C-alpha positions as a Python dict, from the first residue, in 0.01 Angstrom:
ca = {
    (1, 'M'): (0, 0, 0),
    (2, 'N'): (-349, -145, -39),
    (3, 'I'): (-389, -489, 118),
    (4, 'R'): (-712, -685, 124),
    (5, 'P'): (-807, -1046, 203),
    (6, 'S'): (-864, -1263, -105),
    (7, 'A'): (-1237, -1291, -21),
    (8, 'A'): (-1264, -917, -90),
    (9, 'I'): (-1227, -973, -463),
    (10, 'R'): (-1536, -1195, -461),
    (11, 'N'): (-1740, -983, -225),
    (12, 'N'): (-1626, -633, -323),
    (13, 'Y'): (-1504, -654, -683),
    (14, 'N'): (-1641, -311, -780),
    (15, 'E'): (-1484, -148, -475),
    (16, 'I'): (-1144, -300, -548),
    (17, 'A'): (-1166, -214, -919),
    (18, 'E'): (-1251, 147, -832),
    (19, 'L'): (-964, 164, -581),
    (20, 'C'): (-719, 40, -846),
    (21, 'K'): (-843, 288, -1104),
    (22, 'R'): (-859, 582, -865),
    (23, 'T'): (-516, 535, -711),
    (24, 'G'): (-329, 373, -1001),
    (25, 'E'): (-179, 146, -738),
    (26, 'P'): (-203, -232, -716),
    (27, 'V'): (-410, -406, -449),
    (28, 'Y'): (-236, -693, -273),
    (29, 'L'): (-463, -985, -188),
    (30, 'T'): (-383, -1217, 99),
    (31, 'K'): (-489, -1574, 165),
    (32, 'N'): (-466, -1701, 521),
    (33, 'G'): (-266, -1393, 611),
    (34, 'E'): (-1, -1453, 342),
    (35, 'G'): (50, -1260, 18),
    (36, 'D'): (-125, -1441, -267),
    (37, 'L'): (-213, -1213, -563),
    (38, 'V'): (-175, -860, -691),
    (39, 'V'): (-458, -688, -880),
    (40, 'M'): (-424, -365, -1078),
    (41, 'D'): (-617, -176, -1343),
    (42, 'I'): (-528, -242, -1705),
    (43, 'E'): (-403, 111, -1783),
    (44, 'S'): (-155, 102, -1495),
    (45, 'F'): (-45, -247, -1595),
    (46, 'E'): (14, -148, -1959),
    (47, 'R'): (202, 167, -1854),
    (48, 'R'): (417, -41, -1620),
    (49, 'E'): (491, -295, -1894),
    (50, 'K'): (597, -17, -2135),
    (51, 'M'): (822, 135, -1872),
    (52, 'L'): (984, -201, -1799),
    (53, 'K'): (1039, -266, -2170),
    (54, 'L'): (1192, 79, -2214),
    (55, 'R'): (1417, 29, -1911),
    (56, 'E'): (1536, -305, -2049),
    (57, 'E'): (1611, -150, -2388),
    (58, 'L'): (1795, 142, -2228),
    (59, 'M'): (2001, -97, -2016),
    (60, 'T'): (2098, -288, -2331),
    (61, 'V'): (2197, 33, -2511),
    (62, 'E'): (2396, 151, -2208),
    (63, 'S'): (2575, -186, -2182),
    (64, 'E'): (2665, -166, -2549),
    (65, 'R'): (2783, 192, -2508),
    (66, 'M'): (3001, 93, -2212),
    (67, 'A'): (3147, -189, -2420),
    (68, 'G'): (3230, 58, -2697),
    (69, 'I'): (2962, -63, -2937),
    (70, 'A'): (2803, 241, -3102),
    (71, 'D'): (2539, 185, -3364),
    (72, 'V'): (2278, 444, -3265),
    (73, 'T'): (2324, 819, -3293),
    (74, 'L'): (2190, 1055, -3028),
    (75, 'D'): (1931, 1182, -3275),
    (76, 'E'): (1812, 827, -3345),
    (77, 'L'): (1789, 757, -2973),
    (78, 'S'): (1599, 1080, -2913),
    (79, 'D'): (1353, 999, -3193),
    (80, 'Y'): (1308, 647, -3054),
    (81, 'L'): (1241, 774, -2701),
    (82, 'D'): (993, 1032, -2833),
    (83, 'E'): (812, 751, -3015),
    (84, 'I'): (799, 527, -2704),
    (85, 'I'): (686, 808, -2475),
    (86, 'G'): (423, 916, -2728),
    (87, 'E'): (257, 574, -2709),
}
């Protein structure tokens, strides 16, 4: 986990940006010793958002399946997942 004081973003922006890009991990910024912000590179953020959206959609499909609602075939689901992963 990368933790830096909030002043680091002002004083060392390039260093923090490089750290985010190199590791793919967020940098946690603190203010007065307390967690304040999280900074991450845009590619990691977009990948994370896609994964969260996919997880939410899969949870919905699984809930519907458990409830006995079936409106998507396995082939349709496979094609959909291939499309999402391909993005």
